[in-house]
mmCIF file of C-alpha atoms in Angstrom:
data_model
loop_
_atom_site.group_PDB
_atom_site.id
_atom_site.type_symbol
_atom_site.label_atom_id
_atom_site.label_comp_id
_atom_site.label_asym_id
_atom_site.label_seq_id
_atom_site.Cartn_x
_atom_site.Cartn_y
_atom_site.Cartn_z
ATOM 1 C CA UNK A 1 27.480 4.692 7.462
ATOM 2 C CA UNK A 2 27.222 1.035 6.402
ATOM 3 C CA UNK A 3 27.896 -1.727 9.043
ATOM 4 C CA UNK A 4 28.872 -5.323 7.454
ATOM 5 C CA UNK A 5 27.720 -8.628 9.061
ATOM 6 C CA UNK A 6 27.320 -12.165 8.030
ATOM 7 C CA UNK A 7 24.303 -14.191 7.588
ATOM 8 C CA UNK A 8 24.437 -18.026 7.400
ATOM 9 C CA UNK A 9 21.828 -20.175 5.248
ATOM 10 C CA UNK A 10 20.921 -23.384 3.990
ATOM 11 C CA UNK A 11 22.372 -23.792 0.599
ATOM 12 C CA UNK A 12 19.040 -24.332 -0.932
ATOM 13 C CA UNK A 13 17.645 -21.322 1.024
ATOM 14 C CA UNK A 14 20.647 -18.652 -0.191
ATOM 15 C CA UNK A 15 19.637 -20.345 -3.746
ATOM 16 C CA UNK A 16 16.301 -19.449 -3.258
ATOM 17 C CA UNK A 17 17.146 -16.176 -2.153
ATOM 18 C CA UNK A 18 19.423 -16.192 -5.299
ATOM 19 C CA UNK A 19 16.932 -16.615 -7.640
ATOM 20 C CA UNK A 20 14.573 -14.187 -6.053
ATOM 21 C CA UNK A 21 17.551 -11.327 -6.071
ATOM 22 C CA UNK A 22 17.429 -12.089 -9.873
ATOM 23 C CA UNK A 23 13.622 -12.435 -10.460
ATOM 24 C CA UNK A 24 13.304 -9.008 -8.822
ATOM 25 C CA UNK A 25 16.028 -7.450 -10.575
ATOM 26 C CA UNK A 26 18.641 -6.456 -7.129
ATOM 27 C CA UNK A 27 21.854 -5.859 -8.226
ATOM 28 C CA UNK A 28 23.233 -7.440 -5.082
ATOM 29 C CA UNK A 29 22.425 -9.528 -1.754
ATOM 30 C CA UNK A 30 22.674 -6.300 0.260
ATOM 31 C CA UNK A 31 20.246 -4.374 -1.558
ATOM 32 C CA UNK A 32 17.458 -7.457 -1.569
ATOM 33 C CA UNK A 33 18.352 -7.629 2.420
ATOM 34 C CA UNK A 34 17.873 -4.095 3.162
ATOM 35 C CA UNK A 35 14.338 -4.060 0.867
ATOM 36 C CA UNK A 36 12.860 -7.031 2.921
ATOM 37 C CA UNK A 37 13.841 -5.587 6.358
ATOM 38 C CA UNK A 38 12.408 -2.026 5.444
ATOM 39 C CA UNK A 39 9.073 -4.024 4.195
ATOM 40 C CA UNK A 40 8.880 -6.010 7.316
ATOM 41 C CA UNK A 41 10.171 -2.825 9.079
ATOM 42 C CA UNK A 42 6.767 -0.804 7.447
ATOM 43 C CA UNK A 43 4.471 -3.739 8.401
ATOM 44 C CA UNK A 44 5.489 -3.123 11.481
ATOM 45 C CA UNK A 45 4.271 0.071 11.819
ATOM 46 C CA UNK A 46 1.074 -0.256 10.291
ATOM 47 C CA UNK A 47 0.376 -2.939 12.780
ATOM 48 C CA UNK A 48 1.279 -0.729 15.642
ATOM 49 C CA UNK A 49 -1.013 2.183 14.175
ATOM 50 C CA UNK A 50 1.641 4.377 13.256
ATOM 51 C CA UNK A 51 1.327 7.467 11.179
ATOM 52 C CA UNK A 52 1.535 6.103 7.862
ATOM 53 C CA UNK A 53 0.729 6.885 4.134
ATOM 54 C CA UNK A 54 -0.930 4.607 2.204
ATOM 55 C CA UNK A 55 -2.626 4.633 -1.702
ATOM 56 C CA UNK A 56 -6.459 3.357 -2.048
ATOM 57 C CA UNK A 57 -7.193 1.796 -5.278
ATOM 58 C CA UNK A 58 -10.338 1.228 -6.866
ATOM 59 C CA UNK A 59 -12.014 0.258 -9.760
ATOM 60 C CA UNK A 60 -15.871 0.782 -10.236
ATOM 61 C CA UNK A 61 -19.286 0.924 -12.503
ATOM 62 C CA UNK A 62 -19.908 4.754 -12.412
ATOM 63 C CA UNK A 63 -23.533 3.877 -13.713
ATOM 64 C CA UNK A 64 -23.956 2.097 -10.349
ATOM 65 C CA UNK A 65 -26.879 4.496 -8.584
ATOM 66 C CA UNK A 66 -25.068 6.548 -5.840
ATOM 67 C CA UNK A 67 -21.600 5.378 -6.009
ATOM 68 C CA UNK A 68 -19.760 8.167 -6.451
ATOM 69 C CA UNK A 69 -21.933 10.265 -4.214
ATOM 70 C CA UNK A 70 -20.639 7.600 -1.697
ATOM 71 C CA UNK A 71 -17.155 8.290 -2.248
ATOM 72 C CA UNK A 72 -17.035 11.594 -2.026
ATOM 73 C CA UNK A 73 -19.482 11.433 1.448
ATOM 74 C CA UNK A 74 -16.468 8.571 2.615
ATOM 75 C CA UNK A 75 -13.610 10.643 1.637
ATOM 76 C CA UNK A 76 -15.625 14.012 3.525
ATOM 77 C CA UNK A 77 -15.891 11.583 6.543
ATOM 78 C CA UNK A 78 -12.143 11.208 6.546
ATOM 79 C CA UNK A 79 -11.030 14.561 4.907
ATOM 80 C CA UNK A 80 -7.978 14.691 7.366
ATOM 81 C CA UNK A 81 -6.435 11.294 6.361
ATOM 82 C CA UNK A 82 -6.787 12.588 2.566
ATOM 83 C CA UNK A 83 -3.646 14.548 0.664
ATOM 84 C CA UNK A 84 -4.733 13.857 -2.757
ATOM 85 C CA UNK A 85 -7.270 11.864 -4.967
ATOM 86 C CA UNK A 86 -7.559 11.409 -8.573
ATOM 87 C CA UNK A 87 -10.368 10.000 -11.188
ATOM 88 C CA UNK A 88 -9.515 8.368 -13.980
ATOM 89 C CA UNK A 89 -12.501 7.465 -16.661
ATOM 90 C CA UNK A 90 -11.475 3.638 -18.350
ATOM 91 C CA UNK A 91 -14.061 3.337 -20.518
ATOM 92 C CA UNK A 92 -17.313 4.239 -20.822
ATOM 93 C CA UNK A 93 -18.476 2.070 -17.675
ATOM 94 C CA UNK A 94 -15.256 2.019 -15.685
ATOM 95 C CA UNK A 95 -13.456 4.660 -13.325
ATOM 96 C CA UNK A 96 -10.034 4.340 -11.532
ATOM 97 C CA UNK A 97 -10.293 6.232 -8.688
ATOM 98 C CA UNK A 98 -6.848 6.723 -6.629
ATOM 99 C CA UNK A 99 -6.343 8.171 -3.055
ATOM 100 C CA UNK A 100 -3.683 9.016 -1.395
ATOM 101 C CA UNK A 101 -4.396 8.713 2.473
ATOM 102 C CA UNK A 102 -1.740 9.842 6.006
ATOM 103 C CA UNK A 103 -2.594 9.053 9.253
ATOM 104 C CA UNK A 104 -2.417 6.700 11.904
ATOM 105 C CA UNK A 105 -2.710 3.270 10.806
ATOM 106 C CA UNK A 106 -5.553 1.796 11.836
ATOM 107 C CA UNK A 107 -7.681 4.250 10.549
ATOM 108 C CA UNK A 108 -6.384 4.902 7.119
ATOM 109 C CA UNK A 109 -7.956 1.127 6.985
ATOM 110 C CA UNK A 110 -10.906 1.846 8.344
ATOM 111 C CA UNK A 111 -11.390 4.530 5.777
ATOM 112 C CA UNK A 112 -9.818 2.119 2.937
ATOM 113 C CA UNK A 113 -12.308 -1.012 3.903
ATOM 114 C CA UNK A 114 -15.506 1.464 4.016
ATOM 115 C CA UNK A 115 -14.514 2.437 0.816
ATOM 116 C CA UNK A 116 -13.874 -1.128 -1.019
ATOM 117 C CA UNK A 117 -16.677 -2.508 0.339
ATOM 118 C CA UNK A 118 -18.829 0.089 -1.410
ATOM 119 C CA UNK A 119 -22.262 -1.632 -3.458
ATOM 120 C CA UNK A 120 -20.170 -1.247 -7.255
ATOM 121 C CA UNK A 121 -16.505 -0.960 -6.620
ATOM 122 C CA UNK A 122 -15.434 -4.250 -8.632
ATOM 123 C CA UNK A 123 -11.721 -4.364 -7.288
ATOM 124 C CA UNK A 124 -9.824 -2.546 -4.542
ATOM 125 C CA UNK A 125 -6.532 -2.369 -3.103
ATOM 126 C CA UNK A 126 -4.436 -0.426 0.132
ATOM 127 C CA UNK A 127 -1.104 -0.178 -0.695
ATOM 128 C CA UNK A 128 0.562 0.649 2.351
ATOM 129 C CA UNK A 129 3.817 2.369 3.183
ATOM 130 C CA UNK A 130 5.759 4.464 5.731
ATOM 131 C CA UNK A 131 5.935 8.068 5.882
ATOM 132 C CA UNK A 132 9.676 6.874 5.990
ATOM 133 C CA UNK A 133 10.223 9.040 9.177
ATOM 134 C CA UNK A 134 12.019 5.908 11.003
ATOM 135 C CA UNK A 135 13.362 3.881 7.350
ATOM 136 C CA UNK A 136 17.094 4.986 6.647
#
């Protein structure tokens, strides 16, 4: 059931708001509303090491000695947190490697800073999000 109220801004803050609804494609104030409290909402959680789900990104040498070995030892470490993981070769030096991690919080980072600040990986990411249990 949807409950109407009324926010009041600044003109040039609603036009800022304005433009972002149309930079980020919303079709409507509501929906851009409702997206930024869920996202605070989710931050939320992760800060008060809630179970959460969250995707580990990286981006690594596979020549670099040991690497993957590492991984794979990390991801053993932490087999509980892990639902699913999948390699992706880029090119003849570069993998994509993608996890998909649920648990509480505060160690799904743990388990996602061990792994980015492995000796190789070039770039990597958490993306973090809610096992959307308390989002409606």
């Amino acid at each position: 059931m949807l409950k109407r109220f009324s926010v009041s801004l600044e003109e040039h803050l609603l036009d800022q708001f304005d433009d972002y609804i149309t930079i980020h494609g919303y079709s409507n104030r509501s929906e851009a509303i409702r997206d930024l409290i869920r996202k605070k909402l989710v931050n939320e959680q992760w800060q008060q090491d809630s179970e959460v789900v969250g995707v580990v990104t990286l981006v690594y040498d596979h020549h670099q000695a040991q690497l993957q070995e590492r991984i794979t030892d990390l991801q053993h470490s932490y087999y509980r947190l892990i639902t699913s993981t999948t390699h992706v070769h880029m090119d003849h030096h570069n993998c994509l490697e993608v996890t998909i991690v649920k648990g509480n919080a505060f160690t799904v980072q743990e388990l996602a800073e061990k792994m980015i600040a492995l000796r190789g990986v070039k770039s990597g990411n958490l993306t973090m999000s809610s096992t959307g249990d308390d989002l409606h």
